XYZ file of C-alpha atoms in Angstrom:
627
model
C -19.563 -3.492 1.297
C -17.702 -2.544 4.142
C -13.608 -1.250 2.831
C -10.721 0.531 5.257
C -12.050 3.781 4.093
C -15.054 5.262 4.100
C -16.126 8.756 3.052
C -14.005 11.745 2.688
C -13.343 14.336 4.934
C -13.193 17.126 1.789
C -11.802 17.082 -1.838
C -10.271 19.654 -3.850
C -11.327 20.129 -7.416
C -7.510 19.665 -8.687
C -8.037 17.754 -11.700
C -4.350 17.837 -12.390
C -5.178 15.426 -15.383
C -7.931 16.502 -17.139
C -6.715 19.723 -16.914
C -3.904 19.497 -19.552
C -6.161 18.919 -22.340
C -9.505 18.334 -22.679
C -11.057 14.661 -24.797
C -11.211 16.045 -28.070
C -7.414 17.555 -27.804
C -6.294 13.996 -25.867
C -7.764 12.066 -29.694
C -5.479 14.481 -31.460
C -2.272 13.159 -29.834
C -2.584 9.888 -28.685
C 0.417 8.152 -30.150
C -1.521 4.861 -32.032
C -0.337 1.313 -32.880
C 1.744 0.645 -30.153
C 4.458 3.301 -31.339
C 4.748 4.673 -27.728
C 6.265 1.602 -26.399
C 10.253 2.126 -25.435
C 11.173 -1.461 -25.324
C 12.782 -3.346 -28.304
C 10.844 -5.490 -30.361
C 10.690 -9.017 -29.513
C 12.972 -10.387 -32.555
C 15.755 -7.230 -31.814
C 17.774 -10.043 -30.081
C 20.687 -7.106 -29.447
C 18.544 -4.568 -28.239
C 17.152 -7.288 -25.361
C 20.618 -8.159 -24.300
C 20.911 -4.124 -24.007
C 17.918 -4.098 -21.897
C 18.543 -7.461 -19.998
C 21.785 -6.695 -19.319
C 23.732 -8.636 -16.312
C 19.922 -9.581 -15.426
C 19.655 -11.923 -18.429
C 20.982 -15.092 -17.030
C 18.599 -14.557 -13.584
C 16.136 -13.966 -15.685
C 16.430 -16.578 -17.847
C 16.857 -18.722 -14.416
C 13.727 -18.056 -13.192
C 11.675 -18.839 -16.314
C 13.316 -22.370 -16.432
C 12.386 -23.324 -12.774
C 8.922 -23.216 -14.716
C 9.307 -25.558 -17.906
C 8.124 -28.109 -15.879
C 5.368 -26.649 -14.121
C 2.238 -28.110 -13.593
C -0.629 -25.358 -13.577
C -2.621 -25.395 -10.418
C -6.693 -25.513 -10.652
C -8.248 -23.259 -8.339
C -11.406 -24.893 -7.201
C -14.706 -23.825 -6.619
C -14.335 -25.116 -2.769
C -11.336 -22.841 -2.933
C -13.653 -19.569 -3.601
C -16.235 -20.169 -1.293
C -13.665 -20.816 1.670
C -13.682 -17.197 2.110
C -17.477 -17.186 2.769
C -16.959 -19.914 4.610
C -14.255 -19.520 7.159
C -12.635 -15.872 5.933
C -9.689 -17.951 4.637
C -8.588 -15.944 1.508
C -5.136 -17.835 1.150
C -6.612 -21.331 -0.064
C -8.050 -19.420 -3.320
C -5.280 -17.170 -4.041
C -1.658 -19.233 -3.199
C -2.751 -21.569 -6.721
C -3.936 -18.527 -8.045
C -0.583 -16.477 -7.765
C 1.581 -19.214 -8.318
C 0.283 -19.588 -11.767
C 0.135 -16.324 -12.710
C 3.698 -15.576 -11.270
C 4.895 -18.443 -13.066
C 3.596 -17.227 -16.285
C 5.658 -13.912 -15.677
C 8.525 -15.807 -14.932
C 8.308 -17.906 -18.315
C 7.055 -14.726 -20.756
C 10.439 -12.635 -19.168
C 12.661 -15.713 -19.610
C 11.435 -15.400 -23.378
C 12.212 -11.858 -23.549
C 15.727 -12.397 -22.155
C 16.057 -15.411 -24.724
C 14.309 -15.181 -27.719
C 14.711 -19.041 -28.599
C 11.040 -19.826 -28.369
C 12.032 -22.145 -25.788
C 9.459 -21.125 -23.046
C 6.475 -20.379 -25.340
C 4.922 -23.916 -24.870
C 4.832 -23.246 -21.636
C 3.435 -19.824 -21.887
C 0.831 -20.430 -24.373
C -0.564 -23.702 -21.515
C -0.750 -20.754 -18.933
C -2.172 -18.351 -20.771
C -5.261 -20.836 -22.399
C -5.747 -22.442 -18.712
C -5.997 -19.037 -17.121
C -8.692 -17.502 -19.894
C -10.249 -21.288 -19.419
C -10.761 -19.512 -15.531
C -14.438 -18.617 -14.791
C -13.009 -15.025 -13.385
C -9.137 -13.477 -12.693
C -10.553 -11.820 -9.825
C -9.810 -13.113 -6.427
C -12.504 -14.200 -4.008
C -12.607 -12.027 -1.462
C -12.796 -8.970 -4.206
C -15.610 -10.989 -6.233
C -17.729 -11.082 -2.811
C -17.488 -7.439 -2.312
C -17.952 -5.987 -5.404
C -20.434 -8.710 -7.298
C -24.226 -8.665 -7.728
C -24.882 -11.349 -4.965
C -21.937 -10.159 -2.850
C -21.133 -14.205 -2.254
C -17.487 -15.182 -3.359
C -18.116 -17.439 -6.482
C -17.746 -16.147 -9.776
C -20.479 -16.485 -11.942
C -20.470 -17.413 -15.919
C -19.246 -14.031 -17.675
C -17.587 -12.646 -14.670
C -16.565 -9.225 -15.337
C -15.478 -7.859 -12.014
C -12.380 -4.977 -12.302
C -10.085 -5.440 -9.599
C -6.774 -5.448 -8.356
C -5.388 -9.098 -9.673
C -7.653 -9.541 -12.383
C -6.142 -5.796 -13.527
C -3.069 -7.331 -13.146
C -3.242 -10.400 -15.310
C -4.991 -8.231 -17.975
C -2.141 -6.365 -17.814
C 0.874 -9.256 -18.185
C -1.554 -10.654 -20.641
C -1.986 -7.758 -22.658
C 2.127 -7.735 -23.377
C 2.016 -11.419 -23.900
C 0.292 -10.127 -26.506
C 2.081 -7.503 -27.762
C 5.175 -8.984 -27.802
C 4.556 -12.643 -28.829
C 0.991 -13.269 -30.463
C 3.489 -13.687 -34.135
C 5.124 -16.608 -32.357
C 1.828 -17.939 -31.038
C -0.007 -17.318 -34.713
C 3.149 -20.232 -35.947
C 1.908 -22.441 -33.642
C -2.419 -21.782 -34.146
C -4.068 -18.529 -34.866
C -6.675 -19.221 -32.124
C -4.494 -18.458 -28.964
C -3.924 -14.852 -29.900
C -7.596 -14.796 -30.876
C -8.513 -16.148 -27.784
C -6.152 -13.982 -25.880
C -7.295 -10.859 -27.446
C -10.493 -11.667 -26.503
C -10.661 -12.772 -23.027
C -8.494 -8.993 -22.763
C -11.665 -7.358 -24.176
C -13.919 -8.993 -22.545
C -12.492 -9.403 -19.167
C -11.074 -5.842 -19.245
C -11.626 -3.456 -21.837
C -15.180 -3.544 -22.472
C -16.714 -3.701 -18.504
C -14.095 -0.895 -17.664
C -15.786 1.663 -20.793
C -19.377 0.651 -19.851
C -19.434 0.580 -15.894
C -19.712 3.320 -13.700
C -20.696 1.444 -9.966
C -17.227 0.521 -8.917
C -16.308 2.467 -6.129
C -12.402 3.049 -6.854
C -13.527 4.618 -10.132
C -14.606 8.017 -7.916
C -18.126 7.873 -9.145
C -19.781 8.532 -5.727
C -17.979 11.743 -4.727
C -18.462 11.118 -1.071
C -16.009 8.104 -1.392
C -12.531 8.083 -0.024
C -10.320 6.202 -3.032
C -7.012 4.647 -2.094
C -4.628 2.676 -3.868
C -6.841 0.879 -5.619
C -7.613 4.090 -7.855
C -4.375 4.191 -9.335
C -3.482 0.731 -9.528
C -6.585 -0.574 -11.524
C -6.406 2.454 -13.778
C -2.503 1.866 -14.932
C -3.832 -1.698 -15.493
C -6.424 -0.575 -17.846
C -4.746 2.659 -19.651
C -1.698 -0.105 -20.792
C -4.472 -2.876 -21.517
C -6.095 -0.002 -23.667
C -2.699 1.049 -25.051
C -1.810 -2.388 -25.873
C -4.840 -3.900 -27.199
C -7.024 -1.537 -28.374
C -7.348 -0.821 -32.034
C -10.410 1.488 -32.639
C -9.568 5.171 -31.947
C -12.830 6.512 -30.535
C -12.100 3.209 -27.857
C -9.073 3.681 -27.018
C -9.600 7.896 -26.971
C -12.216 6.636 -24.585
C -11.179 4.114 -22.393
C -7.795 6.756 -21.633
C -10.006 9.346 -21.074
C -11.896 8.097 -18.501
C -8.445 6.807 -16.755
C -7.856 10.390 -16.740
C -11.379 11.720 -15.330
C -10.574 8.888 -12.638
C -7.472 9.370 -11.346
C -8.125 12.834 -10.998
C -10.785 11.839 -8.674
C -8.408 9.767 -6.449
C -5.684 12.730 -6.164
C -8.682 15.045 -5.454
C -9.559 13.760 -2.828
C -6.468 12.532 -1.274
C -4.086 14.805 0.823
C -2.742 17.331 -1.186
C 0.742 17.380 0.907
C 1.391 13.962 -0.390
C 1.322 11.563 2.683
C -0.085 8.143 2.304
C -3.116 7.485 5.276
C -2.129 3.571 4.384
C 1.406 3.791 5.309
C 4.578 2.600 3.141
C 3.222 -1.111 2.989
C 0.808 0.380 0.660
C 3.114 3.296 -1.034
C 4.155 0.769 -3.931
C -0.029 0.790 -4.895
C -0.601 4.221 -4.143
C 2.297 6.754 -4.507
C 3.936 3.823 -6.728
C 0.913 3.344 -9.156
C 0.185 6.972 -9.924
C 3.685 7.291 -10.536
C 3.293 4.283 -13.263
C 0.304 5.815 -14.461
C 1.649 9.004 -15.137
C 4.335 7.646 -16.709
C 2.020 5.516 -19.164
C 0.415 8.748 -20.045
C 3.408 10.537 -20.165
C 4.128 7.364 -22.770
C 0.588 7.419 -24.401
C 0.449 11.066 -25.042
C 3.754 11.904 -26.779
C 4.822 13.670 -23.417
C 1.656 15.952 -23.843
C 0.851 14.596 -20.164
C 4.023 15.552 -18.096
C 2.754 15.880 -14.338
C 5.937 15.559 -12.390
C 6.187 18.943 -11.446
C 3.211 18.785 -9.495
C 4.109 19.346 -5.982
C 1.223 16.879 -4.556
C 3.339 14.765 -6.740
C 6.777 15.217 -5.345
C 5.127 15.147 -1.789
C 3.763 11.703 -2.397
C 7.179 10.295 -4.179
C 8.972 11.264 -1.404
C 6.494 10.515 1.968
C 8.254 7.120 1.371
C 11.657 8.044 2.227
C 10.692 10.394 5.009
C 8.878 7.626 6.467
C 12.367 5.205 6.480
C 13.629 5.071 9.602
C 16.546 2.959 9.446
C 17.956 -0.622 8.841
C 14.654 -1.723 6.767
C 12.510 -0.057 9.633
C 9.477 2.489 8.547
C 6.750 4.615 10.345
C 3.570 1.613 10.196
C 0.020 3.471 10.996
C -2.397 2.643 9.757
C -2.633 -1.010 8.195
C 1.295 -1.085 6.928
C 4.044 -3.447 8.355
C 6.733 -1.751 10.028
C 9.058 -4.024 7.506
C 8.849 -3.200 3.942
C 7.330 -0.640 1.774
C 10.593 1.133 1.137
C 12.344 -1.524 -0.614
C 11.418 -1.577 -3.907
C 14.677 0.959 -4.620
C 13.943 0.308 -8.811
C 10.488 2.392 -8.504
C 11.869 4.668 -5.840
C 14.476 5.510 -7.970
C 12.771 5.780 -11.383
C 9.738 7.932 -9.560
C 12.761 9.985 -8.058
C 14.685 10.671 -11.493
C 10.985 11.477 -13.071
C 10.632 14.420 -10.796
C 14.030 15.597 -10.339
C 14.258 14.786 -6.333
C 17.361 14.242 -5.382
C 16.268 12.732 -2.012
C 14.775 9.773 -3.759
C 17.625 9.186 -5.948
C 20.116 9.643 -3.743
C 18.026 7.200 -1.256
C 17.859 4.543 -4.089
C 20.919 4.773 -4.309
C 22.727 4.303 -0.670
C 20.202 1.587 0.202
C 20.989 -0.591 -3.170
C 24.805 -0.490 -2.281
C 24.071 -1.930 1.231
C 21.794 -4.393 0.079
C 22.391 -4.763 -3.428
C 18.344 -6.338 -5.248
C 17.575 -7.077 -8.930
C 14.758 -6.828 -10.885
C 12.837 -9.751 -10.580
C 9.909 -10.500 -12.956
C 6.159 -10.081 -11.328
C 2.588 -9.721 -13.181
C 3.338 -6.239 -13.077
C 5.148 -6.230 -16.608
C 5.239 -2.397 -17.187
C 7.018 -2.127 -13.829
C 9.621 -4.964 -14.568
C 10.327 -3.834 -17.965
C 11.358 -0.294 -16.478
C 13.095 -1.602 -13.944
C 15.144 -3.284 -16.418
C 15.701 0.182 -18.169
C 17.472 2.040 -14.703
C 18.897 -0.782 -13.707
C 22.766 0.135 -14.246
C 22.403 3.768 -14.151
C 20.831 2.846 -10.368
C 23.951 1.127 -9.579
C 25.839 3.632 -10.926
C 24.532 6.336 -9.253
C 26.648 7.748 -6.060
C 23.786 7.107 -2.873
C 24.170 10.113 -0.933
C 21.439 10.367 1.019
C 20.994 12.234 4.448
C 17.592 11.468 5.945
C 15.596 15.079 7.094
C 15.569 15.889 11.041
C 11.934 17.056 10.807
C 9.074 16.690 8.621
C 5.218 17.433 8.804
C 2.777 16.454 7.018
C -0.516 19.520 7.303
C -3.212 17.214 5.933
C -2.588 14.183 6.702
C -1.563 15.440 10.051
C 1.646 12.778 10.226
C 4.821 14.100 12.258
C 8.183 12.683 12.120
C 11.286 14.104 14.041
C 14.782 13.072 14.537
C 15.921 14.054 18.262
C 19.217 13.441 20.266
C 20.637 9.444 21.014
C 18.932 8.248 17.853
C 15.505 8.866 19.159
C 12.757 9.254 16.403
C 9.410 10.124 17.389
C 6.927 9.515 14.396
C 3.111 10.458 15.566
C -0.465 11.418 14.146
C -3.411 13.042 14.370
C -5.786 12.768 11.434
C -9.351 10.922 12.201
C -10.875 7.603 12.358
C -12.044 6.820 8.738
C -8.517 6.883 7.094
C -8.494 4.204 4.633
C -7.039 1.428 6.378
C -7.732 2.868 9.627
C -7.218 2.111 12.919
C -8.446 3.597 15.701
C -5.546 5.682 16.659
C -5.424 9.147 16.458
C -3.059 10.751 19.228
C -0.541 7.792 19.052
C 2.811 7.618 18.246
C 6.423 4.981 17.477
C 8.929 5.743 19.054
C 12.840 4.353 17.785
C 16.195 4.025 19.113
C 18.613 3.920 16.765
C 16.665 2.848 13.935
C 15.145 0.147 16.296
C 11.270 0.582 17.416
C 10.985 0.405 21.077
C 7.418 1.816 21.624
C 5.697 0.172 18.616
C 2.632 0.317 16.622
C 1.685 -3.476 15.933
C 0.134 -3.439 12.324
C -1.945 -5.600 11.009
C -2.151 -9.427 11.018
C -3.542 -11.608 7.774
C -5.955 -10.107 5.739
C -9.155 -12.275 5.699
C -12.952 -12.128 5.844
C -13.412 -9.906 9.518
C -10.439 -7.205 7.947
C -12.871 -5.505 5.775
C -16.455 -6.085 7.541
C -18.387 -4.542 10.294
C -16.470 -6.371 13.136
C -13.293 -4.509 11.499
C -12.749 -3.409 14.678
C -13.234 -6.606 17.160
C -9.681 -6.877 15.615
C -7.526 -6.199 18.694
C -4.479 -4.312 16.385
C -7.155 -2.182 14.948
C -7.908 -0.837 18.589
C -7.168 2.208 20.823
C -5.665 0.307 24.189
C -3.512 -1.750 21.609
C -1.934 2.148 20.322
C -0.120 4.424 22.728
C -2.846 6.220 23.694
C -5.224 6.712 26.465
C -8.993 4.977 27.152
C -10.722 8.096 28.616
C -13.429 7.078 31.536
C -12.377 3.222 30.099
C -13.506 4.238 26.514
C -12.005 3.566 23.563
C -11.952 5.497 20.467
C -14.637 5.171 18.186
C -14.340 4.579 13.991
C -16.356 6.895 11.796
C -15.209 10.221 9.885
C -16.760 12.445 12.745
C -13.877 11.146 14.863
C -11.071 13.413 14.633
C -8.653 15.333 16.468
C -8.556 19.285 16.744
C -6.182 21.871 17.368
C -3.171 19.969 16.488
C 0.050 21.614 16.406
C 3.629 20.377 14.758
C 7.600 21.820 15.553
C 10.347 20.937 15.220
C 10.825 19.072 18.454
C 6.827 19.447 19.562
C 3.660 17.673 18.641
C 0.258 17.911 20.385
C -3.410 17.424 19.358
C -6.524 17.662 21.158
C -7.903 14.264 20.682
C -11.169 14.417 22.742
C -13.190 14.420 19.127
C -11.978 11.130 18.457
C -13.894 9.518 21.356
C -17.334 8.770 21.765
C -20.216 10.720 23.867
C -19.575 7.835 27.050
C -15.931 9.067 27.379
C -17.817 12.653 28.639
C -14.560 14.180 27.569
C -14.694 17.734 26.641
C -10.781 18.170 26.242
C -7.929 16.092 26.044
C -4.572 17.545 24.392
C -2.180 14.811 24.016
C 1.844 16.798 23.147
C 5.059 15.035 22.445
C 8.139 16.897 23.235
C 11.784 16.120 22.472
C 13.946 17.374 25.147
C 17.673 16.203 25.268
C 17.503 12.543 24.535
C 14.102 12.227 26.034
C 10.432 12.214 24.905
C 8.519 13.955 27.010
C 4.605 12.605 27.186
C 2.073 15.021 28.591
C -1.963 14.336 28.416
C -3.831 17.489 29.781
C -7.656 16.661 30.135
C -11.027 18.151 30.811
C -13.713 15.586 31.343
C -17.674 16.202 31.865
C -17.908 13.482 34.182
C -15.450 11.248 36.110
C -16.985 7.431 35.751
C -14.267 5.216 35.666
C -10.556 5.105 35.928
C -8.218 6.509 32.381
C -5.801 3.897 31.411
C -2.536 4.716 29.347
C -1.396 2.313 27.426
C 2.074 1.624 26.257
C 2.780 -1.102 23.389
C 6.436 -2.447 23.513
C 7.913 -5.709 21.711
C 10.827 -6.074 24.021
C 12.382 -7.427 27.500
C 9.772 -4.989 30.006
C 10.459 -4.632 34.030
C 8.102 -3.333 36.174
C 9.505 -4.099 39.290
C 10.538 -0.703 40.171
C 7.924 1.662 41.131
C 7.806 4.889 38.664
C 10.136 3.241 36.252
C 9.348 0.822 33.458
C 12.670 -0.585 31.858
C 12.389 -1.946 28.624
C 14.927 -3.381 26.309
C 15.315 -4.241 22.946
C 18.168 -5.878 21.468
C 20.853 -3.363 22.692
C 18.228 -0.829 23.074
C 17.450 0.094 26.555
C 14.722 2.592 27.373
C 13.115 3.434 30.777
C 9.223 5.258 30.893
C 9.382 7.432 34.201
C 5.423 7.983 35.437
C 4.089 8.585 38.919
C 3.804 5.779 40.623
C 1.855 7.925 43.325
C -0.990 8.314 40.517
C -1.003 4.800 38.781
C -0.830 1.246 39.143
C 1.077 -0.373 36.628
C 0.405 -3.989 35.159
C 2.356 -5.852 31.989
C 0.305 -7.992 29.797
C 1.824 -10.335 27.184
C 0.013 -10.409 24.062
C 0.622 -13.557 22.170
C 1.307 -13.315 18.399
C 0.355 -16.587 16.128
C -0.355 -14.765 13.165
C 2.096 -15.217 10.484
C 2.143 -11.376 9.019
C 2.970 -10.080 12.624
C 5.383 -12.309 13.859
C 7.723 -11.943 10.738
C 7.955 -8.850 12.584
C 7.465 -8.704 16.222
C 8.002 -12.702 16.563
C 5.963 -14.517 18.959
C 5.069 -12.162 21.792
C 4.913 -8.380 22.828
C 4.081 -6.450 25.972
C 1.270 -3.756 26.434
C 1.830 -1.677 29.782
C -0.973 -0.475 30.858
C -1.087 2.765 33.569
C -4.287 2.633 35.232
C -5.231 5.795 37.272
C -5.781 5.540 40.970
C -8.394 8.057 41.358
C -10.999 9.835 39.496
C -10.615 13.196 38.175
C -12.471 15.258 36.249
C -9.367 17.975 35.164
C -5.362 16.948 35.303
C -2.807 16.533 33.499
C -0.626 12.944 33.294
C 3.246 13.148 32.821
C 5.744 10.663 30.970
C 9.064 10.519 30.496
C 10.993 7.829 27.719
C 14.697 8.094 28.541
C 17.439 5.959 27.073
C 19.581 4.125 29.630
């Protein structure tokens, strides 16, 4: 199985969790039958219109766009698509259109309390545990026995979406298995059941999965947290024996304390904000179900690896929906979910979060809208008005750093933000890219990092990196002797430096042996409404000519030599170089992929500088200037 990650760099024995109490001391207080949960019962009619609030009539909307719904089958063909053609859509769209439609109907009940939807709810839930496996294809090929993406008869896999649906079912059950008992004792039965079987008993006996931080060499990423909240509320909710249950939450603990181990300890996310909502976002809802299962025994907000990772979200917003995208994040999104930001924020006391929450919800006003993620919904529903209440003042930092994760963001003069990185090349999600950087005018991103297109068979496997957006002449950055960067946890910069208006790195670790580069210090500098580019190199052997790349998504002019004009919307931006030292060529880079063009639409430009002589020491020189 190949993932984004890889192996760790180091961990640090922090074991934040475990450390409050040990398993004997966590059987003592674990707050039984359900008595932890904050939420009204599902007959306290008054206390849901509390919790509903002005929600309850969207809510209720949604839900009855689904009385009529017919429930999709998701065919065998549809699972082995991905084997054969990478495809992963054709398995999951019927997939999570049932399963969102069953969250839609179960939150529309909430809101109500007529029994209205539970027909409807009660066909979903028997024709999804009728479902050979909840799992998704592409997750049943890399983590089952045959590694082929067809479940098998007793599928047990533990994954993301099958976590998920354990999860919504598990407060289908809570809430409404007395209504379904009036109508035949054998769908809570059933339910209860496929719960155990499908989650509670494979998570307590199996040790192989890689997200559960087994293998210590393993880098975890969001799937740590996200498939352990899943299973600590499943275990909350379901679970009736107390040596189980003392269990089952234990190990949640011993695992999660493996995943913020050996993550960064200053808190940024290697995956970027796409992925903050299943990282930073999980462990927050994690903690908070601990917090919940525990009696408040658990409280871990103080923790400043904590804070840092809350907040690396809004340090990485840039402006007008905009964010800082390395790795395999969208430079759309991540930041928006202004419920969890908030709630996350209030948790630990930041008033940058809060405050953040705040402003962006009175521009662009969102409600809660329900999702398989019921936990999340239900305590979105519980900030709701004080989020709306609250008075948004929010003033974004000039300069941050990031030590560890080696990420540096800076605010300079005429709305310039520089964000750039150093890190290494086995960063889960990683591309090839150490050295590069985004650069933004006024919000806008001018000199851009791409992303990532659709996910699909090639994303995760050894031709990861045949992907052209995974590679180093599709970053800002340099091929050295016309080499590319190479992937692999040995690939790393060195020496890298952060100010307030300065960044530099010596990236010549990142590249292979055939780049016979023994130096090459890559520094950003901020300068009076320009970036400054410099690229200082030592190289063993001269074979072939360094290129510099450039990637740019708007209007670009080469036609005047030394300058490169480029604008972008009402953004204009010229790159000074020498035109003595380099020829300069723009190539348009068609995009037809539907997760990119959202963004970027239906072209950008890569300018590639290509050196006119050989050199084995020099230094290159780059100026971005706004017009």
């Amino acid at each position: 199985m190949v993932l984004a990650g890889g192996f760790s760099a180091s961990a640090a024995e922090r074991n934040y969790v475990t450390g409050v109490m040990g398993f004997d001391q966590l059987r003592e207080c674990l707050v039984q039958n359900q008595a932890w949960v904050p939420y009204p019962d599902y007959s306290d009619r008054a206390g849901w219109d509390a919790l509903m609030g002005c929600n309850k009539a969207s809510v209720i909307a949604a839900g009855e766009k689904y009385l009529d719904y017919e429930w999709k089958v998701v065919r065998m063909s549809s699972y082995l698509e991905y084997e054969k053609s990478g495809n992963r859509t054709v398995m999951e769209s019927p997939f999570d259109r049932n399963n969102n439609a069953i969250a839609c109907l179960f939150a529309a009940e909430l809101a109500e309390g007529r029994g209205r939807f539970i027909p409807q709810i009660v066909d979903g839930v028997i024709h999804t545990c009728e479902m050979t496996s909840w799992a998704l294809s592409a997750h049943i090929q890399s983590l089952g026995p045959d590694h082929r993406p067809l479940p098998w008869k007793g599928d047990t896999t533990l994954e993301l979406v099958q976590g998920n649906v354990s999860q919504m079912f598990s407060w289908i059950y809570y809430f409404l298995h007395d209504e379904f008992d009036r109508i035949h004792p054998e769908i809570s039965r059933r339910l209860k059941e496929e719960i155990t079987c499908r989650e509670l008993n494979p998570y307590l006996c199996e040790t192989e999965y890689w997200w559960m931080g087994f293998d210590p060499g393993y880098v975890l990423n969001n799937w740590n947290p996200w498939c352990n909240t899943n299973a600590l509320l499943c275990f909350m909710l379901i679970e009736e024996d107390l040596g189980r249950l003392a269990r089952g939450v234990w190990k949640s603990m011993w695992s999660v304390d493996q995943y913020l181990n050996r993550i960064q300890g200053d808190g940024g996310i290697e995956e970027g904000p796409s992925y903050w909502g299943h990282s930073a976002g999980m462990t927050y809802q994690y903690l908070s179900a601990i917090y919940l299962a525990t009696g408040g025994s658990i409280d871990l907000f103080g923790v400043d690896q904590i804070r840092g990772m809350g907040e690396y979200i809004v340090n990485s917003y840039v402006g007008d929906g905009w964010v800082v995208n390395f790795a395999d994040a969208s430079a759309r999104g991540g930041a928006d979910d202004l419920n969890l930001i908030y709630r996350f924020g209030k948790a630990m006391g930041s008033g940058t979060m809060m405050g953040y929450a705040a402003k962006v919800q009175k521009e662009h006003p969102s409600k809660p809208f329900p999702n398989t993620n019921i936990f999340g919904f239900l305590e979105a529903l519980s900030v709701y008005d004080e989020l709306n209440g609250a008075s948004g003042v929010y003033e974004a930092k000039d300069y941050v750093w990031y030590p560890e994760t080696q990420f540096h963001y800076s605010r300079g003069d005429k709305g310039l933000f520089l964000a750039a990185k150093a890190g290494y090349n086995d960063e889960s999600h990683n591309h090839n890219d150490v050295g590069s950087f985004i650069l933004y005018a006024d919000s806008l991103p001018v000199f851009i990092d791409a992303g990532v297109g659709t996910y699909t068979a090639k994303t995760f496997s050894e031709s990861r990196y045949d992907i052209w957006t995974m590679q180093t002449d599709y970053h800002n950055l340099p091929l050295i002797n016309g080499t590319a960067q190479r992937n692999g946890k040995e690939f790393r910069a060195s020496n890298v430096k952060s100010g307030r208006n300065s960044f530099s790195a010596d990236i010549a670790g990142a590249y292979p042996e055939e780049a016979a580069v023994r130096s090459w210090v890559r520094s950003y500098t901020q300068q009076g409404g320009s970036l400054i580019i410099s690229d200082s190199f030592d190289l063993a052997e001269a074979k072939a000519p360094n290129q510099v790349d450039f990637l740019t998504w708007g209007d670009v002019d080469i036609s005047t030599p030394g300058i490169v004009r480029i604008s972008v919307r009402d953004r204009n931006l010229c790159l000074k170089y020498d035109a003595s030292g380099f020829t300069v060529e723009k190539e348009s880079i068609a995009i037809d992929d539907g997760n990119l063009s959202r963004v970027w639409g239906n072209e950008i430009f890569r300018v590639k500088l290509t050196a006119r002589k050989l050199q084995k020491k020099g230094s290159y020189k780059f100026i971005i200037n706004r017009i």
